[in-house]
Tab-separated table of C-alpha atoms in Angstrom:
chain	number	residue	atom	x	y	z
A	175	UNK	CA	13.874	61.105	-20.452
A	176	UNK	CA	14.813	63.309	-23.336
A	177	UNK	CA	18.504	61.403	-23.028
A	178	UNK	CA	16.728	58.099	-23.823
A	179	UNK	CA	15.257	60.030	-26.604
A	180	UNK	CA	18.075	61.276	-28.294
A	181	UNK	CA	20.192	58.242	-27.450
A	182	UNK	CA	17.587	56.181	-28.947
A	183	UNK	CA	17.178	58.335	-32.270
A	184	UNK	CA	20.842	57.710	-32.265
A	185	UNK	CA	20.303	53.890	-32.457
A	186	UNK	CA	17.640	53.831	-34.588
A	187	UNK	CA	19.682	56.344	-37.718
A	188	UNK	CA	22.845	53.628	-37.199
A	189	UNK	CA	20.347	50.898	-37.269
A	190	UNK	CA	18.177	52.631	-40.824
A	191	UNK	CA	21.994	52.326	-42.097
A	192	UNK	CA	22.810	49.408	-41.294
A	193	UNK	CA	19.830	47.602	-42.643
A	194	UNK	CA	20.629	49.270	-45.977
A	195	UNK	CA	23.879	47.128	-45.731
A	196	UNK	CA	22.345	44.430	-43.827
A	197	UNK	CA	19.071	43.445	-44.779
A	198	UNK	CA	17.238	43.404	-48.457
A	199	UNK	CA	15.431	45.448	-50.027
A	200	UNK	CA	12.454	42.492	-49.606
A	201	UNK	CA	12.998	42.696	-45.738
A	202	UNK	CA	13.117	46.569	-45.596
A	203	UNK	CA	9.781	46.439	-47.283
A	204	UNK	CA	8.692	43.734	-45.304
A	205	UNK	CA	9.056	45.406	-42.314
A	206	UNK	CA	7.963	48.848	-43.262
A	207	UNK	CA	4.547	46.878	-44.397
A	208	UNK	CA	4.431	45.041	-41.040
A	209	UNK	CA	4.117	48.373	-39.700
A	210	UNK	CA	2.144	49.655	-41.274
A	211	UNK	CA	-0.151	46.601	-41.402
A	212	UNK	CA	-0.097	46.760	-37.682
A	213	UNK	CA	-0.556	50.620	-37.657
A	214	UNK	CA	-4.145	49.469	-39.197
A	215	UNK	CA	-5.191	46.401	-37.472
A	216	UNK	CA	-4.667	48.612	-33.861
A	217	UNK	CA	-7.547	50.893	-35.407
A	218	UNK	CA	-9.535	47.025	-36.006
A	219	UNK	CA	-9.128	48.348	-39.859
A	220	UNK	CA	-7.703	45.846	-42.976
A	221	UNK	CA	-5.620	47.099	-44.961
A	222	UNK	CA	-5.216	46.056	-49.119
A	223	UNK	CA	-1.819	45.145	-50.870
A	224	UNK	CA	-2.262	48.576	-53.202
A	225	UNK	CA	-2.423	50.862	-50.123
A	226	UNK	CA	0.585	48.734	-48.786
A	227	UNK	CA	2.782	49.453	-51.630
A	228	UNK	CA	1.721	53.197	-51.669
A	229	UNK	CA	2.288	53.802	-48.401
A	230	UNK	CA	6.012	51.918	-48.087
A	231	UNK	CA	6.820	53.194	-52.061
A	232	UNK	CA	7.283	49.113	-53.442
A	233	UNK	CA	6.231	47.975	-56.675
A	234	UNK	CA	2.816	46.165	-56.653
A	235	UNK	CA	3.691	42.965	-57.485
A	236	UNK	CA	6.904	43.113	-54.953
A	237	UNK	CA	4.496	43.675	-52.571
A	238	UNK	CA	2.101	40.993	-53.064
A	239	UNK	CA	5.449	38.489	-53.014
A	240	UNK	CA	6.253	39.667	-49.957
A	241	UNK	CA	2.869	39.983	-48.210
A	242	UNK	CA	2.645	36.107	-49.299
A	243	UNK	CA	5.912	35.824	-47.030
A	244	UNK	CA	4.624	37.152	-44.423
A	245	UNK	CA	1.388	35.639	-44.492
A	246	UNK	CA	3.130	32.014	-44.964
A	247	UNK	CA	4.859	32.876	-42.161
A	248	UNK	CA	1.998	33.423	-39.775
A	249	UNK	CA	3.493	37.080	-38.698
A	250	UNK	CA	0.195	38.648	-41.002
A	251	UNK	CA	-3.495	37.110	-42.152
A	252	UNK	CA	-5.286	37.790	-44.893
A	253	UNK	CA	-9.211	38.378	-46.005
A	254	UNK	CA	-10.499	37.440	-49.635
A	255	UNK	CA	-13.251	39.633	-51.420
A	256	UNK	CA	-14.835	43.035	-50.820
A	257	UNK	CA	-14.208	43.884	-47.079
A	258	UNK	CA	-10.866	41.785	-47.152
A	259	UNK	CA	-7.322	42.423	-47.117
A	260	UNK	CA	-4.227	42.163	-44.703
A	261	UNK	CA	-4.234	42.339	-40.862
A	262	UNK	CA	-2.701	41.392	-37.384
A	263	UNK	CA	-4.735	39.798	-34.864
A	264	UNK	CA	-5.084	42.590	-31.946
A	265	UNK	CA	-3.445	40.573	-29.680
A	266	UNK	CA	-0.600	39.485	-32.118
A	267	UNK	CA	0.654	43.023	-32.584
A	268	UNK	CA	2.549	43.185	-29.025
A	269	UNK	CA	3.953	40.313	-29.425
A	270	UNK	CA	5.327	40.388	-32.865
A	271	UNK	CA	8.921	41.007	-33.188
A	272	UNK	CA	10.758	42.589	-36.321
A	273	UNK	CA	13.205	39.359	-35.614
A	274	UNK	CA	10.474	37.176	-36.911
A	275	UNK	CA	10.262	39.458	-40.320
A	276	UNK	CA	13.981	39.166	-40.849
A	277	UNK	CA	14.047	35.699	-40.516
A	278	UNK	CA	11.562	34.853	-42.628
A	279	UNK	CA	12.301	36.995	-45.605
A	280	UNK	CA	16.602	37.066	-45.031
A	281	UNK	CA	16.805	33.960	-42.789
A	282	UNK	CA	19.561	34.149	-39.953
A	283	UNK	CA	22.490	35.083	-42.152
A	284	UNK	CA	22.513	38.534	-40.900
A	285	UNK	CA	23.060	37.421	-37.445
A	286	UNK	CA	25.945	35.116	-38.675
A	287	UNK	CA	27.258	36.632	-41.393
A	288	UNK	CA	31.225	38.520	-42.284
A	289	UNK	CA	31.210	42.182	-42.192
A	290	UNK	CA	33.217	41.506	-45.686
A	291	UNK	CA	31.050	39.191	-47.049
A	292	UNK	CA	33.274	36.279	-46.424
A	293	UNK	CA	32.182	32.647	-47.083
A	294	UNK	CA	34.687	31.939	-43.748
A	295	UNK	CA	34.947	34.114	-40.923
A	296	UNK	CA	35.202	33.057	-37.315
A	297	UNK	CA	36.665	33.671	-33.883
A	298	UNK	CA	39.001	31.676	-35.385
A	299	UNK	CA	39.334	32.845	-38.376
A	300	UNK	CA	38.485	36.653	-38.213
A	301	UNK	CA	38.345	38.678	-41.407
A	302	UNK	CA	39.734	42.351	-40.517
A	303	UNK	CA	36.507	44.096	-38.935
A	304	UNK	CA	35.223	40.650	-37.408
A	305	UNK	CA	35.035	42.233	-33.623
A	306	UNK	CA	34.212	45.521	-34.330
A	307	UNK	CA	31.340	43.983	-36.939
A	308	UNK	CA	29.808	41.240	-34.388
A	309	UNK	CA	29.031	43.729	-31.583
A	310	UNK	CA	27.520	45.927	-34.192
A	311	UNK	CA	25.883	42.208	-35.070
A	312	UNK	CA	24.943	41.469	-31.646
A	313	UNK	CA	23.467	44.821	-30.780
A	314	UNK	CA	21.241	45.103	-33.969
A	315	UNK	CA	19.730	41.243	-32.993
A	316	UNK	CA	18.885	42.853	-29.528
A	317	UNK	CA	17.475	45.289	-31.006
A	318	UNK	CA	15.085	43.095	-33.823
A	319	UNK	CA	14.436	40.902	-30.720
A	320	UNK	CA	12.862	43.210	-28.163
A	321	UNK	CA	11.350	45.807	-30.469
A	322	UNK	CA	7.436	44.609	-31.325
A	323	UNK	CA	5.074	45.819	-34.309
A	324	UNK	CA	3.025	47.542	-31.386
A	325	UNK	CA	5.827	50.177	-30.381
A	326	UNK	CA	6.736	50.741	-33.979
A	327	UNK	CA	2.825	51.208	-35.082
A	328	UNK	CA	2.252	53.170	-32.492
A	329	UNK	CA	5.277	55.351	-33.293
A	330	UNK	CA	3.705	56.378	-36.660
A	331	UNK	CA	0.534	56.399	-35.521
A	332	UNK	CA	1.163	59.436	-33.175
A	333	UNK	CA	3.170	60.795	-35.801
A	334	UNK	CA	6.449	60.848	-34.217
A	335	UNK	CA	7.720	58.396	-36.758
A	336	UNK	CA	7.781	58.157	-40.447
A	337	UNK	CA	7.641	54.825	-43.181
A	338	UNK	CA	8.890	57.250	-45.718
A	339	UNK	CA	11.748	59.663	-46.289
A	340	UNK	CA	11.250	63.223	-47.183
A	341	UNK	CA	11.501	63.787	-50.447
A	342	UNK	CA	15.030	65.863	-49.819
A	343	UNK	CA	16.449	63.478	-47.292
A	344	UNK	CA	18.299	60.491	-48.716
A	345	UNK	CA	20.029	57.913	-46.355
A	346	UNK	CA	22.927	59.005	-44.312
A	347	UNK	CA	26.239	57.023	-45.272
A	348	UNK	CA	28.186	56.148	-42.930
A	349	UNK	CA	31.507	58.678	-42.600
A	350	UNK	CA	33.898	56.006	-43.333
A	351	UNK	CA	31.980	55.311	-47.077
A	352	UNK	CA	33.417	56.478	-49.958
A	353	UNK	CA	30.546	56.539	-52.435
């Protein structure tokens, strides 16, 4: 069991990188406020758009844009007036995936897309790191598709996971970056 553990820590810090290259800064928000959303609505608590932003370190108003996303999208509701705010339906959170975030804040492109940012790259037509890029590809949409809001709120929840960095850790860049 502690193998899974440590192999799965291991996925997870190549994954947090990867979405830094991957995904925007609207869907890395979106998803930490998923989370966190869900973290709540497991406790049969709402949670407001302020607390949100606190809690995953976004602007306000970034926040509200991308809570309107996600509520649009059906993957969070939202209450009006004094006991309002934003929530998962109990029986939503398990079956929630952090594929549906990413696709409705970045779309598909990420499962798609060049490793170089090329408009055309294909079997056909591979840029340099096309094979070595799509099974990275492949394994982070296996990932996004069979990891649910429930494991991940639960996950903070106990406190073995985290939304936000310590304030002396910044993101680990991968070895072969030069920044």
């Amino acid at each position: 069991i502690r193998e899974d553990k440590d192999e799965d820590a291991r996925h997870l810090l190549i994954l947090s990188n990867l979405s830094l290259l991957m995904f925007s800064k609207s869907c890395n928000y979106a998803i930490k406020a998923a989370i966190f959303i869900a973290k709540h609505s497991l406790e049969e608590n709402k949670v407001g758009f302020v607390d949100i932003a606190k809690e995953i370190d976004s602007p306000q108003a970034f926040t509200a844009k991308i809570l309107q996303i996600l509520v649009k999208s059906g993957i969070i509701d939202s209450v009006k007036g004094v006991n309002g705010g934003f929530y998962i339906p109990k029986k939503n959170i398990a079956t929630t995936y952090l594929v549906e975030i990413v696709d409705a804040i970045d779309g598909d492109a990420v499962f798609h897309g060049c490793g170089l940012g090329l408009l055309q790259c294909s079997e056909t037509h591979p840029c340099p790191v096309h094979d070595k890029f799509k099974s990275i590809r492949d394994e982070l949409a296996r990932m996004l598709e069979t990891t649910n809001l429930e494991e991940l709120a639960l996950g903070i929840k106990s406190g073995e996971t985290f939304l936000k960095s310590l304030w002396f850790v910044k993101p680990i860049l991968l070895k072969s970056s030069k920044f």
